[in-house]
């Protein structure tokens, strides 16, 4: 058996299980090449053909390039890597960064090239002013870049604007059964897929939240199901069940993990989940959310805010402080409110009350934004926001 494939925008087969190359095993401060090689070869042998790395993942492009070259496997797989657009100041720096990536990857082309963590259409606009569209067209013509996409953490409205801003071939979003209505969410996934984009999924396990230290109630629910599956398989099946999902990335760093993921992928397909299984996962979501700060569903009826506050994004991050720990929540909050030219922070709120009229959950949004702000907008956040805005202005 082999891992199944789904077509990308141009009909090329992409394995539904992708290899995330950010978490290769380290030994003495460097990537353990021999161990990583065994894991990569096992995945390729099982049919995995999508490998996701990035310029800023330490040592990852170099390790991937070395392993593929010494096994003569470059032409058997697709390499996806990313332009750190936040470091790009000119067309020359695009060229220099890309050339460095080709050198590290020991290849003459990149199959899937992403703008790394594109935050909004304004950030894309800045790159356009530097001539990126022209540069990408030239790279596509020469065959050095086969397909162009972007990776994204943010809300669904901004995501749609970004999808519309360029003729993308694919995109990469954070998506899992706990984030169905946050970040780009199901709305964003369906929107991108309807436009023909291949959609690559990152964080399918929500950074481990869906497999580690599960609440007893959630584990009990999984245990009660007739067929035994690991929490990771449940999470992946939920994604593969959806036809709009092209490929699910997994940061594999053990042979057991490769084998388990391959086995799960071989047994999955669009429409693979029953109604009873979906209902069980809904109950798991309730158990996982028991420590939430606020009952926001991410429906976005309260948006847009005249002061640019990302209300659902703020509440999703604040909830994460309760469910996944304060550090993780604050990280999400910084990603969704500070990592952009115009802040979308809770502190922009002027308490006009417009949003509260539309909230079906009757959340006291103004009061809860103040509470969220108290927990998440500490001195470190303010400092980071200032620094990011200075960098983004240039
Ligand atoms: S109350 Fe605050 S968050 Fe709500 S719409 Fe007004 S400014 Fe925006
Ligand atoms: S309307 Fe209410 S539930 Fe919906 S996103 Fe806004 S705050 Fe959350």
Coordinates of C-alpha atoms and ligand atoms in Angstrom, one line a residue, residues 302-311 345-346 348-356 365-366 369, ligand 1:
X302 CA -19.1 41.1 15.5
X303 CA -16.7 42.1 12.8
X304 CA -15.5 44.4 11.4
X305 CA -14.6 46.6 14.3
X306 CA -14.3 50.3 13.4
X307 CA -11.1 50.4 15.5
X308 CA -9.6 47.4 13.8
X309 CA -9.7 45.1 16.9
X310 CA -9.5 41.4 16.0
X311 CA -12.2 40.4 18.4
X345 CA -5.0 44.6 19.5
X346 CA -7.7 44.7 22.2
X348 CA -7.5 49.7 20.3
X349 CA -11.1 49.3 21.6
X350 CA -12.9 52.6 22.4
X351 CA -15.9 50.8 23.8
X352 CA -18.4 52.0 21.2
X353 CA -20.4 48.8 21.8
X354 CA -21.2 48.2 18.1
X355 CA -19.9 44.7 18.2
X356 CA -22.0 43.5 21.1
X365 CA -17.2 41.9 24.4
X366 CA -16.0 45.3 25.8
X369 CA -11.6 42.5 25.8
Ligands
LIG1 S1 -16.7 48.1 21.4 FE1 -14.5 48.0 20.9 S2 -14.3 46.1 19.9 FE2 -16.4 46.5 19.8 S3 -16.7 47.6 17.9 FE3 -16.4 49.2 19.4 S4 -14.2 49.6 19.3 FE4 -14.6 47.6 18.3

